[in-house]
Coordinates of C-alpha atoms in Angstrom, one line a residue:
Chain A
X12 CA -136.7 -93.4 34.1
X13 CA -134.4 -96.5 33.9
X14 CA -133.9 -96.0 30.1
X15 CA -132.2 -92.6 30.6
X16 CA -128.7 -93.8 31.5
X17 CA -128.7 -96.3 28.7
X18 CA -129.9 -93.7 26.2
X19 CA -127.1 -91.5 27.4
X20 CA -124.5 -94.3 26.8
X21 CA -125.9 -94.9 23.3
X22 CA -125.9 -91.2 22.6
X23 CA -122.3 -90.9 23.8
X24 CA -121.3 -93.7 21.5
X25 CA -123.2 -92.3 18.5
X26 CA -121.6 -88.9 18.9
X27 CA -118.3 -90.1 20.4
X28 CA -117.1 -92.3 17.6
X29 CA -117.3 -89.7 14.9
X30 CA -116.0 -86.9 17.1
X31 CA -113.0 -89.1 18.0
X32 CA -112.4 -89.9 14.4
X33 CA -112.6 -86.2 13.4
X34 CA -110.1 -85.3 16.2
X35 CA -107.6 -88.0 15.4
X36 CA -107.7 -88.2 11.6
X37 CA -108.7 -84.7 10.6
X38 CA -108.0 -82.0 13.2
X39 CA -104.7 -83.5 14.5
X40 CA -103.3 -83.9 11.0
X41 CA -104.4 -80.5 9.9
X42 CA -102.8 -79.1 13.1
X43 CA -99.6 -80.9 12.2
X44 CA -99.4 -79.4 8.7
X45 CA -100.2 -76.0 10.1
X46 CA -97.2 -76.4 12.4
X47 CA -94.9 -77.7 9.7
X48 CA -95.9 -74.8 7.5
X49 CA -94.0 -72.5 9.9
X50 CA -90.9 -74.6 9.9
X51 CA -87.7 -74.1 7.9
X52 CA -86.2 -76.5 5.4
X53 CA -82.7 -77.3 6.4
X54 CA -80.7 -79.9 4.5
X55 CA -81.2 -82.8 4.9
X56 CA -84.3 -82.3 6.9
X57 CA -86.4 -79.5 8.5
X58 CA -86.0 -77.4 11.6
X59 CA -88.8 -76.4 14.0
X60 CA -89.4 -72.6 13.8
X61 CA -92.1 -70.1 13.8
X62 CA -91.8 -67.9 10.8
X63 CA -93.9 -67.0 7.8
X64 CA -91.1 -67.4 5.3
X65 CA -92.9 -70.3 3.5
X66 CA -96.0 -68.2 3.0
X67 CA -93.9 -65.2 1.9
X68 CA -92.2 -67.4 -0.7
X69 CA -95.6 -68.6 -2.0
X70 CA -97.0 -65.1 -2.4
X71 CA -93.9 -63.4 -3.8
X72 CA -92.1 -66.0 -5.9
X73 CA -93.5 -65.6 -9.4
X74 CA -93.1 -69.4 -10.0
X75 CA -95.8 -70.1 -7.3
X76 CA -98.0 -67.2 -8.1
X77 CA -98.1 -68.3 -11.7
X78 CA -99.1 -71.9 -10.7
X79 CA -101.8 -70.5 -8.4
X80 CA -103.2 -68.2 -11.1
X81 CA -103.2 -71.0 -13.6
X82 CA -105.0 -73.3 -11.1
X83 CA -107.7 -70.7 -10.4
X84 CA -108.1 -70.1 -14.2
X85 CA -108.4 -73.8 -15.0
X86 CA -110.9 -74.6 -12.2
X87 CA -113.0 -71.5 -13.1
X88 CA -113.1 -72.6 -16.7
X89 CA -114.0 -76.1 -15.8
X90 CA -116.8 -74.9 -13.5
X91 CA -118.1 -72.6 -16.3
X92 CA -118.0 -75.4 -19.0
X93 CA -119.7 -77.9 -16.7
X94 CA -122.4 -75.3 -15.9
X95 CA -123.0 -74.5 -19.5
X96 CA -123.5 -78.2 -20.2
X97 CA -125.2 -79.2 -17.0
X98 CA -127.8 -76.5 -16.7
X99 CA -129.6 -76.9 -20.0
X100 CA -129.5 -80.7 -19.5
X101 CA -131.0 -80.6 -16.0
X102 CA -133.5 -78.0 -17.2
X103 CA -134.6 -80.3 -20.0
X104 CA -134.9 -83.3 -17.7
X105 CA -137.1 -81.4 -15.1
X106 CA -139.2 -79.2 -17.3
X107 CA -139.2 -80.5 -20.8
X108 CA -138.8 -84.3 -20.7
X109 CA -142.3 -85.8 -20.6
X110 CA -141.4 -89.4 -20.2
X111 CA -140.5 -90.4 -16.6
X112 CA -138.6 -93.4 -17.8
X113 CA -136.5 -91.3 -20.2
X114 CA -135.8 -88.8 -17.4
X115 CA -134.6 -91.5 -15.0
X116 CA -132.4 -93.1 -17.7
X117 CA -130.8 -89.8 -18.8
X118 CA -130.1 -88.8 -15.2
X119 CA -128.6 -92.2 -14.5
X120 CA -126.5 -91.9 -17.7
X121 CA -124.9 -88.7 -16.4
X122 CA -124.3 -89.9 -12.9
X123 CA -123.1 -93.4 -13.9
X124 CA -119.6 -92.3 -15.0
X125 CA -118.9 -91.4 -11.4
X126 CA -118.8 -95.1 -10.7
X127 CA -116.2 -95.7 -13.5
X128 CA -112.6 -95.2 -12.4
X129 CA -111.6 -91.5 -12.4
X130 CA -108.1 -92.4 -13.6
X131 CA -109.5 -94.2 -16.6
X132 CA -111.7 -91.3 -17.5
X133 CA -108.6 -89.0 -17.5
X134 CA -106.5 -91.6 -19.3
X135 CA -108.9 -92.1 -22.2
X136 CA -108.6 -88.4 -23.1
X137 CA -104.8 -88.8 -23.2
X138 CA -105.3 -91.5 -25.8
X139 CA -107.9 -89.5 -27.7
X140 CA -106.1 -86.1 -27.8
X141 CA -102.5 -87.1 -28.3
X142 CA -100.4 -86.4 -31.4
X143 CA -100.5 -90.1 -32.2
X144 CA -103.9 -90.3 -30.7
X145 CA -107.3 -91.3 -31.9
X146 CA -108.6 -87.8 -32.8
X147 CA -105.6 -87.0 -34.9
X148 CA -105.5 -90.3 -36.7
X149 CA -109.3 -90.0 -37.2
X150 CA -109.0 -86.5 -38.7
X151 CA -106.2 -87.6 -41.0
X152 CA -108.0 -90.7 -42.2
X153 CA -111.0 -88.6 -43.1
X154 CA -108.8 -86.1 -44.9
X155 CA -109.7 -83.1 -42.7
X156 CA -106.0 -82.5 -41.8
X157 CA -102.9 -83.7 -43.5
X158 CA -100.6 -84.3 -40.7
X159 CA -100.9 -84.9 -36.9
X160 CA -101.6 -81.7 -35.0
X161 CA -100.2 -81.3 -31.5
X162 CA -102.7 -78.7 -30.5
X163 CA -105.0 -81.0 -28.7
X164 CA -102.9 -82.5 -26.0
X165 CA -100.5 -81.2 -23.3
X166 CA -102.1 -77.8 -22.9
X167 CA -104.8 -76.1 -20.9
X168 CA -107.5 -76.9 -23.4
X169 CA -106.9 -80.6 -22.8
X170 CA -107.0 -80.1 -19.1
X171 CA -110.3 -78.2 -19.2
X172 CA -111.9 -80.8 -21.5
X173 CA -110.7 -83.7 -19.3
X174 CA -111.7 -82.1 -16.0
X175 CA -115.1 -81.1 -17.3
X176 CA -115.6 -84.6 -18.5
X177 CA -114.7 -86.0 -15.0
X178 CA -116.5 -83.6 -12.8
X179 CA -119.7 -82.8 -14.7
X180 CA -121.9 -85.1 -12.7
X181 CA -121.1 -83.0 -9.6
X182 CA -122.7 -80.0 -11.5
X183 CA -125.7 -81.9 -12.7
X184 CA -126.8 -83.5 -9.4
X185 CA -127.3 -80.3 -7.3
X186 CA -128.8 -78.3 -10.2
X187 CA -131.3 -81.1 -10.9
X188 CA -132.2 -81.3 -7.2
X189 CA -132.8 -77.6 -7.1
X190 CA -134.9 -77.4 -10.3
X191 CA -137.0 -80.3 -9.1
X192 CA -137.9 -78.5 -5.9
X193 CA -139.4 -75.5 -7.8
X194 CA -143.2 -75.8 -7.7
X195 CA -144.6 -76.1 -11.3
X196 CA -147.4 -73.7 -10.6
X197 CA -144.9 -70.9 -10.2
X198 CA -143.9 -70.9 -13.9
X199 CA -147.6 -71.4 -14.8
X200 CA -148.5 -68.3 -12.7
X201 CA -145.8 -66.4 -14.4
X202 CA -147.0 -67.4 -17.9
X203 CA -150.6 -66.5 -16.9
X204 CA -149.3 -63.0 -15.9
X205 CA -148.1 -62.6 -19.4
X206 CA -144.4 -63.3 -19.0
X207 CA -142.8 -65.1 -22.0
X208 CA -140.8 -68.3 -21.4
X209 CA -137.5 -66.4 -21.4
X210 CA -138.6 -63.9 -18.8
X211 CA -140.2 -66.6 -16.7
X212 CA -136.8 -68.4 -16.9
X213 CA -134.8 -65.4 -16.0
X214 CA -137.0 -64.0 -13.2
X215 CA -138.5 -67.2 -11.7
X216 CA -136.6 -70.4 -12.5
X217 CA -133.0 -69.3 -12.6
X218 CA -133.1 -67.3 -9.3
X219 CA -134.9 -70.2 -7.6
X220 CA -132.2 -72.7 -8.8
X221 CA -129.3 -70.6 -7.6
X222 CA -128.6 -72.7 -4.5
X223 CA -128.1 -75.7 -6.7
X224 CA -125.9 -73.7 -9.1
X225 CA -123.8 -72.6 -6.1
X226 CA -123.4 -76.1 -4.8
X227 CA -122.4 -77.3 -8.3
X228 CA -119.9 -74.5 -8.7
X229 CA -118.4 -75.3 -5.3
X230 CA -118.0 -79.0 -6.0
X231 CA -116.6 -78.7 -9.5
X232 CA -114.3 -75.8 -8.6
X233 CA -112.9 -77.4 -5.5
X234 CA -112.5 -80.8 -7.1
X235 CA -110.7 -79.5 -10.1
X236 CA -108.7 -77.0 -8.0
X237 CA -107.1 -79.9 -6.1
X238 CA -106.6 -82.4 -8.9
X239 CA -103.2 -83.6 -9.8
X240 CA -103.9 -86.6 -12.0
X241 CA -105.4 -84.8 -15.1
X242 CA -102.5 -82.3 -15.2
X243 CA -100.1 -85.2 -15.0
X244 CA -101.8 -87.0 -17.8
X245 CA -102.8 -84.3 -20.2
X246 CA -101.4 -81.1 -18.9
X247 CA -97.9 -81.2 -20.4
X248 CA -94.8 -79.3 -19.2
X249 CA -96.6 -76.0 -18.5
X250 CA -99.6 -77.7 -17.0
X251 CA -98.6 -78.0 -13.4
X252 CA -101.4 -77.1 -11.0
X253 CA -101.1 -76.4 -7.2
X254 CA -101.6 -80.0 -6.3
X255 CA -98.7 -81.1 -8.6
X256 CA -96.5 -78.6 -6.8
X257 CA -97.5 -79.9 -3.4
X258 CA -96.8 -83.4 -4.6
X259 CA -93.3 -82.4 -5.8
X260 CA -92.5 -80.7 -2.4
X261 CA -93.3 -84.0 -0.7
X262 CA -91.4 -86.0 -3.3
X263 CA -88.4 -84.9 -5.2
X264 CA -88.0 -81.4 -3.8
X265 CA -88.3 -82.7 -0.3
X266 CA -89.4 -79.4 1.1
X267 CA -92.2 -80.5 3.5
X268 CA -92.6 -77.1 5.2
X269 CA -93.3 -75.3 1.9
X270 CA -95.6 -78.1 0.7
X271 CA -97.5 -77.9 4.0
X272 CA -97.9 -74.2 3.6
X273 CA -99.2 -74.6 0.1
X274 CA -101.6 -77.3 1.4
X275 CA -102.8 -74.9 4.1
X276 CA -103.4 -72.2 1.4
X277 CA -105.5 -74.8 -0.5
X278 CA -107.4 -75.7 2.6
X279 CA -108.2 -72.1 3.3
X280 CA -109.4 -71.4 -0.2
X281 CA -111.6 -74.5 -0.2
X282 CA -113.0 -73.6 3.3
X283 CA -113.9 -70.1 2.3
X284 CA -115.6 -71.3 -0.9
X285 CA -117.6 -73.9 1.1
X286 CA -118.7 -71.4 3.7
X287 CA -119.6 -68.9 1.0
X288 CA -121.8 -71.3 -0.8
X289 CA -123.2 -72.6 2.5
X290 CA -124.5 -69.1 3.1
X291 CA -126.0 -69.0 -0.3
X292 CA -127.6 -72.4 0.1
X293 CA -129.0 -71.8 3.5
X294 CA -130.7 -68.7 2.1
X295 CA -132.4 -70.8 -0.6
X296 CA -132.2 -74.1 1.4
X297 CA -131.4 -76.4 -1.4
X298 CA -128.8 -78.8 -2.8
X299 CA -128.5 -81.8 -0.6
X300 CA -125.3 -83.4 -1.9
Chain B
X25 CA -153.1 -74.4 -22.5
X26 CA -152.3 -71.1 -24.1
X27 CA -149.0 -72.2 -25.6
X28 CA -150.5 -74.9 -27.8
X29 CA -153.5 -72.9 -29.0
X30 CA -151.6 -70.5 -31.2
X31 CA -149.4 -71.7 -34.1
X32 CA -146.2 -69.7 -33.6
X33 CA -146.0 -70.9 -30.0
X34 CA -146.3 -74.4 -31.2
X35 CA -143.6 -74.0 -33.7
X36 CA -141.2 -72.3 -31.3
X37 CA -141.9 -75.0 -28.8
X38 CA -141.2 -77.7 -31.3
X39 CA -138.0 -75.9 -32.3
X40 CA -136.9 -75.6 -28.7
X41 CA -137.6 -79.3 -28.1
X42 CA -135.5 -80.2 -31.1
X43 CA -132.7 -78.0 -29.9
X44 CA -132.8 -79.5 -26.4
X45 CA -132.9 -83.0 -27.9
X46 CA -129.9 -82.3 -30.0
X47 CA -128.1 -80.9 -27.1
X48 CA -128.8 -83.9 -24.9
X49 CA -127.6 -86.3 -27.7
X50 CA -124.4 -84.3 -28.0
X51 CA -123.8 -84.4 -24.2
X52 CA -124.4 -88.2 -24.2
X53 CA -121.9 -88.5 -27.0
X54 CA -119.4 -86.4 -25.1
X55 CA -119.9 -88.7 -22.0
X56 CA -120.0 -92.1 -23.7
X57 CA -117.9 -92.0 -26.9
X58 CA -114.6 -91.9 -24.8
X59 CA -115.8 -95.0 -22.9
X60 CA -116.5 -96.8 -26.1
X61 CA -113.1 -95.7 -27.4
X62 CA -111.5 -97.2 -24.3
X63 CA -113.4 -100.5 -24.8
X64 CA -112.9 -100.7 -28.6
X65 CA -109.1 -100.3 -28.4
X66 CA -108.8 -103.0 -25.8
X67 CA -109.7 -105.5 -28.6
X68 CA -107.6 -103.8 -31.3
X69 CA -104.6 -105.8 -32.6
X70 CA -102.1 -103.0 -32.8
X71 CA -99.8 -101.6 -30.1
X72 CA -100.5 -98.0 -31.1
X73 CA -103.8 -96.4 -30.3
X74 CA -104.7 -94.9 -33.7
X75 CA -107.7 -94.8 -36.0
X76 CA -108.8 -96.9 -37.9
X77 CA -109.0 -100.1 -35.8
X78 CA -106.9 -102.7 -37.5
X79 CA -108.3 -106.1 -36.3
X80 CA -109.7 -108.1 -33.4
X81 CA -107.6 -109.7 -30.7
X82 CA -107.8 -110.9 -27.2
X83 CA -104.0 -110.7 -26.7
X84 CA -104.2 -107.7 -24.3
X85 CA -106.4 -109.6 -22.0
X86 CA -104.1 -112.6 -22.2
X87 CA -101.1 -110.5 -21.2
X88 CA -103.2 -109.1 -18.3
X89 CA -104.0 -112.6 -17.2
X90 CA -100.3 -113.4 -17.1
X91 CA -99.3 -110.2 -15.3
X92 CA -98.7 -111.1 -11.6
X93 CA -98.3 -107.4 -10.6
X94 CA -101.8 -106.6 -11.7
X95 CA -103.3 -109.5 -9.9
X96 CA -101.5 -108.5 -6.7
X97 CA -102.7 -104.9 -7.2
X98 CA -106.3 -106.0 -7.7
X99 CA -106.1 -108.1 -4.5
X100 CA -104.7 -105.1 -2.6
X101 CA -107.5 -102.8 -4.0
X102 CA -110.1 -105.3 -2.8
X103 CA -108.6 -105.4 0.6
X104 CA -108.4 -101.7 0.9
X105 CA -111.8 -101.0 -0.5
X106 CA -113.5 -103.6 1.7
X107 CA -112.0 -102.4 5.0
X108 CA -112.2 -98.7 4.3
X109 CA -115.9 -99.1 3.4
X110 CA -116.6 -101.0 6.6
X111 CA -114.7 -98.4 8.7
X112 CA -116.3 -95.4 7.0
X113 CA -119.8 -96.9 7.6
X114 CA -118.9 -97.6 11.2
X115 CA -118.1 -94.0 11.7
X116 CA -120.4 -92.4 9.2
X117 CA -123.7 -94.0 10.1
X118 CA -123.5 -92.9 13.8
X119 CA -122.5 -89.4 12.6
X120 CA -125.6 -89.2 10.4
X121 CA -127.7 -90.4 13.3
X122 CA -126.2 -87.8 15.6
X123 CA -126.8 -85.0 13.1
X124 CA -130.4 -86.1 12.6
X125 CA -131.3 -86.7 16.2
X126 CA -129.2 -84.6 18.6
X127 CA -128.8 -81.0 19.3
X128 CA -125.4 -80.2 20.8
X129 CA -123.1 -77.3 21.0
X130 CA -120.8 -77.1 18.0
X131 CA -123.2 -79.1 15.8
X132 CA -122.6 -76.8 12.8
X133 CA -118.9 -77.1 13.1
X134 CA -119.3 -80.9 13.5
X135 CA -121.4 -81.1 10.3
X136 CA -119.0 -78.9 8.3
X137 CA -115.9 -80.9 9.4
X138 CA -117.5 -84.3 8.6
X139 CA -118.7 -83.1 5.2
X140 CA -115.4 -81.3 4.4
X141 CA -113.6 -84.2 2.7
X142 CA -116.3 -84.2 -0.1
X143 CA -115.0 -80.8 -1.3
X144 CA -111.5 -81.0 0.1
X145 CA -109.0 -82.2 -2.5
X146 CA -107.8 -85.7 -1.6
X147 CA -104.2 -84.4 -1.7
X148 CA -104.8 -82.4 1.5
X149 CA -106.2 -85.4 3.4
X150 CA -103.3 -87.4 2.0
X151 CA -100.4 -85.2 3.0
X152 CA -101.9 -84.2 6.4
X153 CA -102.3 -87.8 7.3
X154 CA -98.9 -88.7 5.9
X155 CA -97.3 -86.0 8.1
X156 CA -99.1 -87.5 11.2
X157 CA -98.2 -91.1 10.5
X158 CA -94.5 -90.1 9.9
X159 CA -94.5 -88.0 13.1
X160 CA -95.7 -90.8 15.2
X161 CA -93.4 -93.3 13.6
X162 CA -96.0 -95.5 11.8
X163 CA -94.8 -97.2 8.7
X164 CA -96.8 -96.6 5.6
X165 CA -98.8 -99.6 4.4
X166 CA -102.1 -100.7 3.0
X167 CA -103.6 -100.2 6.5
X168 CA -102.6 -96.5 6.6
X169 CA -104.3 -96.2 3.1
X170 CA -107.5 -97.7 4.7
X171 CA -107.5 -95.1 7.4
X172 CA -107.0 -92.4 4.8
X173 CA -109.8 -93.6 2.6
X174 CA -112.2 -94.0 5.5
X175 CA -111.6 -90.4 6.4
X176 CA -112.0 -89.2 2.8
X177 CA -115.2 -91.1 2.2
X178 CA -116.9 -90.2 5.5
X179 CA -118.8 -87.2 4.0
X180 CA -120.3 -89.4 1.3
X181 CA -121.8 -91.9 3.7
X182 CA -123.0 -89.2 6.0
X183 CA -124.8 -87.2 3.3
X184 CA -126.5 -90.3 1.9
X185 CA -127.7 -91.8 5.2
X186 CA -128.6 -88.3 6.6
X187 CA -130.8 -87.6 3.6
X188 CA -132.7 -90.8 4.1
X189 CA -133.1 -90.2 7.9
X190 CA -134.5 -86.8 7.2
X191 CA -137.3 -88.4 5.1
X192 CA -138.2 -90.8 7.9
X193 CA -141.3 -89.6 9.7
X194 CA -140.5 -88.9 13.4
X195 CA -143.8 -90.5 14.4
X196 CA -142.4 -94.0 13.7
X197 CA -139.8 -93.8 16.4
X198 CA -142.1 -92.1 18.8
X199 CA -144.7 -94.8 18.3
X200 CA -142.1 -97.4 19.0
X201 CA -141.0 -95.8 22.3
X202 CA -144.6 -95.2 23.3
X203 CA -145.1 -98.9 22.9
X204 CA -142.4 -99.4 25.4
X205 CA -139.4 -100.3 23.2
X206 CA -136.1 -99.0 24.4
X207 CA -133.9 -96.8 22.1
X208 CA -131.8 -99.8 21.2
X209 CA -134.7 -101.9 20.1
X210 CA -136.2 -98.9 18.3
X211 CA -133.0 -98.5 16.5
X212 CA -132.7 -102.1 15.4
X213 CA -136.3 -102.7 14.6
X214 CA -137.5 -99.3 13.3
X215 CA -134.6 -97.0 12.2
X216 CA -132.1 -99.5 10.8
X217 CA -134.5 -101.4 8.5
X218 CA -135.7 -98.0 7.1
X219 CA -132.2 -96.7 6.3
X220 CA -130.8 -100.1 5.3
X221 CA -130.9 -99.4 1.5
X222 CA -129.3 -96.0 2.0
X223 CA -126.5 -97.7 4.0
X224 CA -126.0 -100.3 1.3
X225 CA -126.0 -97.7 -1.5
X226 CA -123.5 -95.5 0.4
X227 CA -121.4 -98.6 1.0
X228 CA -121.3 -99.6 -2.6
X229 CA -120.4 -96.0 -3.7
X230 CA -117.7 -95.9 -1.0
X231 CA -116.3 -99.2 -2.2
X232 CA -116.1 -98.0 -5.8
X233 CA -114.5 -94.7 -4.9
X234 CA -112.0 -96.3 -2.6
X235 CA -111.2 -98.9 -5.3
X236 CA -110.1 -96.2 -7.7
X237 CA -108.8 -93.6 -5.3
X238 CA -105.5 -92.0 -6.2
X239 CA -104.6 -88.8 -4.3
X240 CA -104.8 -90.2 -0.8
X241 CA -103.3 -93.6 -1.8
X242 CA -100.4 -91.8 -3.5
X243 CA -99.2 -90.4 -0.2
X244 CA -100.2 -93.1 2.2
X245 CA -99.2 -96.3 0.6
X246 CA -96.0 -98.1 1.4
X247 CA -94.5 -100.6 -1.0
X248 CA -97.8 -102.2 -2.0
X249 CA -99.7 -100.8 -5.0
X250 CA -103.4 -100.7 -5.4
X251 CA -104.8 -101.1 -8.9
X252 CA -105.1 -97.4 -9.8
X253 CA -101.7 -96.7 -8.4
X254 CA -100.3 -99.5 -10.6
X255 CA -102.0 -98.1 -13.7
X256 CA -100.8 -94.6 -12.7
X257 CA -97.2 -95.7 -12.5
X258 CA -97.5 -97.7 -15.8
X259 CA -98.8 -94.5 -17.5
X260 CA -95.5 -92.8 -16.8
X261 CA -94.1 -95.1 -19.4
X262 CA -96.8 -94.2 -22.0
X263 CA -100.1 -95.6 -23.1
X264 CA -100.6 -99.2 -24.0
X265 CA -103.6 -101.3 -25.0
X266 CA -103.2 -103.4 -21.8
X267 CA -104.4 -100.4 -19.9
X268 CA -107.5 -100.3 -22.1
X269 CA -108.1 -104.0 -21.3
X270 CA -107.9 -103.3 -17.5
X271 CA -110.1 -100.3 -18.1
X272 CA -112.7 -102.3 -19.9
X273 CA -112.8 -104.8 -17.1
X274 CA -113.2 -102.0 -14.6
X275 CA -116.1 -100.5 -16.7
X276 CA -117.7 -103.9 -16.6
X277 CA -117.3 -104.2 -12.9
X278 CA -118.7 -100.7 -12.4
X279 CA -121.7 -101.5 -14.5
X280 CA -122.5 -104.6 -12.4
X281 CA -122.2 -102.5 -9.2
X282 CA -124.5 -99.7 -10.7
X283 CA -127.1 -102.3 -11.5
X284 CA -126.8 -103.7 -8.0
X285 CA -127.2 -100.2 -6.5
X286 CA -130.3 -99.6 -8.7
X287 CA -131.9 -102.9 -7.6
X288 CA -131.3 -102.0 -4.0
X289 CA -132.9 -98.6 -4.3
X290 CA -135.9 -100.1 -6.3
X291 CA -136.5 -102.6 -3.5
X292 CA -136.8 -99.7 -1.0
X293 CA -139.3 -97.9 -3.2
X294 CA -141.6 -100.8 -3.5

């Protein structure tokens, strides 16, 4: 066949370009930060070495442990809040909403904010929650409170609200996809067999939608885990997350080896969550995003 | 239906519907009230962002118009978003084709790596590429930002194009090659027209995401600021209605792009 060599060439290009890109712009840079993470900070620069001191610091110094615990807590809370909002919404769209047009509109309405600048969506919460902010002045003007309350901004509550606001589309999309794939006759069969709506939901719908839930948790958790803009805007002095600490190591603190080690820790956490949820998803074979 | 034949079932169903409706309305409020707040305060004639609104003004838009830094930043953002979208399509579309068509050793690994930047926080992409550029002695510039964005957005293009490819019947390409078309012709006459709207959709989304990207840009930019980086650095000095005005314009631009994306997808479904 004369087409065979040409097909091979096209194939080599199709596969070669992305592989080259992955090698040069992903694997090589990751390799470099792995290497740096073993180096030692030595004023004014760094010294090549092979030691685990940076990792030991990260896992023994209470300062870093605290930041990591806080980050885990915040991203867990964000995932849970997004789930609590997204699941009933997606369920309503797929099973309860009878108008196709309304369903499309509502789905679009939740996804659309993804197209609106992420920075602005974080910024607007700063203007709403601040001491001089819109919520406070609104509450004062309606007489609910007498003077501005500082409880809304610069704390973990503000971070959870802001990050949930930003990342909720990533929870809705996979859950919606998973629910849509469930054949309708399953819940009808379950009802015919005498199961009430709640039992049908708990024993049929919820288990079948788990791949979507897993995908949603993965996305919202990982995205909020690595965020450094929302903490900067609404987190306040005690609101630093891991990503802020990494940024500081590469900026003011000028400790690239430690920052690299922290980035590696983050990379490993994300990779393990992704492969865990991959396993969950391939069992259920759902969630395409 | 059994549910509608007995009265208590009907009542509880009606109650559940009302509860769901209320919930959906509240969720929409949560999502959209902040955006309206952003817009409303860009027209408010007071420097402080407090309720109630005091009066209407276009001053904040006038100061924007006179601000050269913002104009430069917008220009930079367009430059970065355009080229990173082109690059990421150039790499992402072949990757999606390869994932759809070929079986090769290490395919799972390949898929995982290429999709990784979707879940991987931008900061890891940013600092790892920063380290590499520094190591090889490249100066940071808008061009390094473009490379960073193209890498970070790759996963988005691949998922969208791959999903479309999966829905294409294999018989189309087989028929084409049975009729004697070589793979290249088959690609340009059969595959490409069928995935065109997915490519355009992915391109639009990449453009938007690149336009307001921060974490990667933060580490990879040199002296030039993109628009979100400019806003970010202004925010260090506090909040001002000018930012609301920029924000309103960005919301408007996003709206136009969303409508464009919907039209493109509709066209495909016809």
